[in-house]
Each structure stands twice: as structure tokens, then as C-alpha cells.
């Protein structure tokens, strides 16, 4: 039995113009979109006196910090939603005034 009969593979597709894609083109096509925060340093959440805290106290401190960040994020999200609603309501009144 020949080697081709043992390992059947489909022929590779080629580009029409005959030029193989450059590695940079492949990277651009398959690159993931990065977060706008990608190049910013990550915030470090640790108490100033970590050595004086027990494991349970540290866990509670971290939970409280997470709750605090979540509250701030939720408030910012609500404010953003309110601003968008106000903007759309203004647009509606503008359209109603025209017709």
C-alpha cells in the first residue's frame, strides 16, 4: 500500500492570485479585539496591613471591596442609562415638533 493511500488528505486551497498570505495578514484576520483597558495597569486591591489580618478578615475585606466596586459600577451604569433615555426623549420631542 502506498503512503498516499494510507494518509488521504484533501488538497490545500490556494489564493486566486497565486500569492500565499503573509504571516502579518493572517494575524490581522484572526486577531481578537482587545479591551480598551488592555494597556492600563491592573488595580491592586490589598489592604495596607495585609500581614496583620487573618485569612478570614482578608476574605471579608476583599468581599467588601468587591461589593463597593460593584455598587460604583452599578451607579455608573444607571447614570449612563438615564443619560441615554434623556437623549432619546429629547430626540422624540424634536421629531414630534417637526410633524
mmCIF file of C-alpha atoms in Angstrom:
data_model
loop_
_atom_site.group_PDB
_atom_site.id
_atom_site.type_symbol
_atom_site.label_atom_id
_atom_site.label_comp_id
_atom_site.label_asym_id
_atom_site.label_seq_id
_atom_site.Cartn_x
_atom_site.Cartn_y
_atom_site.Cartn_z
ATOM 1 C CA UNK A 1 0.000 0.000 0.000
ATOM 2 C CA UNK A 2 1.404 3.417 -0.890
ATOM 3 C CA UNK A 3 1.835 6.317 1.537
ATOM 4 C CA UNK A 4 -0.855 8.352 -0.246
ATOM 5 C CA UNK A 5 -3.395 5.546 0.211
ATOM 6 C CA UNK A 6 -2.693 5.337 3.957
ATOM 7 C CA UNK A 7 -2.997 9.070 4.667
ATOM 8 C CA UNK A 8 -5.615 10.581 2.383
ATOM 9 C CA UNK A 9 -5.690 14.368 2.769
ATOM 10 C CA UNK A 10 -7.680 16.996 0.950
ATOM 11 C CA UNK A 11 -5.665 19.243 -1.335
ATOM 12 C CA UNK A 12 -4.921 22.670 0.137
ATOM 13 C CA UNK A 13 -6.805 25.604 -1.316
ATOM 14 C CA UNK A 14 -4.747 28.342 -2.876
ATOM 15 C CA UNK A 15 -5.392 32.027 -3.342
ATOM 16 C CA UNK A 16 -6.521 33.006 -6.813
ATOM 17 C CA UNK A 17 -3.688 35.465 -7.402
ATOM 18 C CA UNK A 18 -1.144 32.771 -6.612
ATOM 19 C CA UNK A 19 0.472 34.653 -3.707
ATOM 20 C CA UNK A 20 0.412 32.907 -0.330
ATOM 21 C CA UNK A 21 -0.840 35.072 2.552
ATOM 22 C CA UNK A 22 1.849 36.815 4.586
ATOM 23 C CA UNK A 23 2.067 35.992 8.305
ATOM 24 C CA UNK A 24 1.041 39.566 9.211
ATOM 25 C CA UNK A 25 -2.122 39.200 7.092
ATOM 26 C CA UNK A 26 -3.038 36.007 8.908
ATOM 27 C CA UNK A 27 -2.542 37.683 12.294
ATOM 28 C CA UNK A 28 -4.789 40.611 11.308
ATOM 29 C CA UNK A 29 -7.551 38.296 10.096
ATOM 30 C CA UNK A 30 -7.639 36.134 13.230
ATOM 31 C CA UNK A 31 -6.667 38.671 15.903
ATOM 32 C CA UNK A 32 -9.002 39.060 18.859
ATOM 33 C CA UNK A 33 -10.307 42.517 19.608
ATOM 34 C CA UNK A 34 -8.527 43.854 22.677
ATOM 35 C CA UNK A 35 -10.194 45.657 25.540
ATOM 36 C CA UNK A 36 -9.693 49.431 25.733
ATOM 37 C CA UNK A 37 -8.211 48.750 29.179
ATOM 38 C CA UNK A 38 -5.615 46.364 27.752
ATOM 39 C CA UNK A 39 -2.580 48.639 28.155
ATOM 40 C CA UNK A 40 -3.607 50.105 31.504
ATOM 41 C CA UNK A 41 -2.176 48.663 34.697
ATOM 42 C CA UNK A 42 -4.454 46.417 36.677
ATOM 43 C CA UNK A 43 -5.669 47.777 40.002
ATOM 44 C CA UNK A 44 -4.239 46.010 43.017
ATOM 45 C CA UNK A 45 -6.726 45.511 45.827
ATOM 46 C CA UNK A 46 -4.918 44.690 49.023
ATOM 47 C CA UNK A 47 -5.172 46.236 52.463
ATOM 48 C CA UNK A 48 -2.254 48.308 53.693
ATOM 49 C CA UNK A 49 -1.551 45.921 56.577
ATOM 50 C CA UNK A 50 -2.098 42.517 54.994
ATOM 51 C CA UNK A 51 0.271 40.795 57.421
ATOM 52 C CA UNK A 52 -1.819 41.750 60.459
ATOM 53 C CA UNK A 53 -5.041 40.253 59.055
ATOM 54 C CA UNK A 54 -6.195 36.702 59.451
ATOM 55 C CA UNK A 55 -7.308 34.705 56.445
ATOM 56 C CA UNK A 56 -10.990 35.242 57.333
ATOM 57 C CA UNK A 57 -10.516 39.005 57.812
ATOM 58 C CA UNK A 58 -8.732 39.241 54.485
ATOM 59 C CA UNK A 59 -11.534 37.329 52.800
ATOM 60 C CA UNK A 60 -14.149 39.666 54.320
ATOM 61 C CA UNK A 61 -12.123 42.729 53.314
ATOM 62 C CA UNK A 62 -11.941 41.513 49.724
ATOM 63 C CA UNK A 63 -15.685 40.785 49.636
ATOM 64 C CA UNK A 64 -16.428 44.279 50.938
ATOM 65 C CA UNK A 65 -14.129 45.828 48.324
ATOM 66 C CA UNK A 66 -15.842 43.800 45.601
ATOM 67 C CA UNK A 67 -19.267 44.980 46.849
ATOM 68 C CA UNK A 68 -18.026 48.581 46.866
ATOM 69 C CA UNK A 69 -16.699 48.324 43.286
ATOM 70 C CA UNK A 70 -19.929 46.664 42.187
ATOM 71 C CA UNK A 71 -22.025 49.453 43.761
ATOM 72 C CA UNK A 72 -19.944 52.100 41.971
ATOM 73 C CA UNK A 73 -20.180 50.244 38.675
ATOM 74 C CA UNK A 74 -23.952 49.794 39.012
ATOM 75 C CA UNK A 75 -24.403 53.504 39.784
ATOM 76 C CA UNK A 76 -22.327 54.454 36.738
ATOM 77 C CA UNK A 77 -24.381 52.084 34.591
ATOM 78 C CA UNK A 78 -27.660 53.575 35.868
ATOM 79 C CA UNK A 79 -26.410 57.101 35.177
ATOM 80 C CA UNK A 80 -25.366 56.102 31.670
ATOM 81 C CA UNK A 81 -28.806 54.552 31.049
ATOM 82 C CA UNK A 82 -30.569 57.686 32.361
ATOM 83 C CA UNK A 83 -28.443 59.891 30.115
ATOM 84 C CA UNK A 84 -29.273 57.747 27.087
ATOM 85 C CA UNK A 85 -33.004 57.835 27.936
ATOM 86 C CA UNK A 86 -32.891 61.640 28.283
ATOM 87 C CA UNK A 87 -31.108 61.877 24.943
ATOM 88 C CA UNK A 88 -33.720 59.692 23.229
ATOM 89 C CA UNK A 89 -36.618 61.571 24.856
ATOM 90 C CA UNK A 90 -35.159 64.819 23.553
ATOM 91 C CA UNK A 91 -34.933 63.290 20.117
ATOM 92 C CA UNK A 92 -38.580 62.175 20.323
ATOM 93 C CA UNK A 93 -39.764 65.664 21.279
ATOM 94 C CA UNK A 94 -37.680 67.098 18.438
ATOM 95 C CA UNK A 95 -39.338 64.727 15.939
ATOM 96 C CA UNK A 96 -42.801 65.452 17.369
ATOM 97 C CA UNK A 97 -42.155 69.183 16.956
ATOM 98 C CA UNK A 98 -41.358 68.700 13.281
ATOM 99 C CA UNK A 99 -44.591 66.839 12.474
#
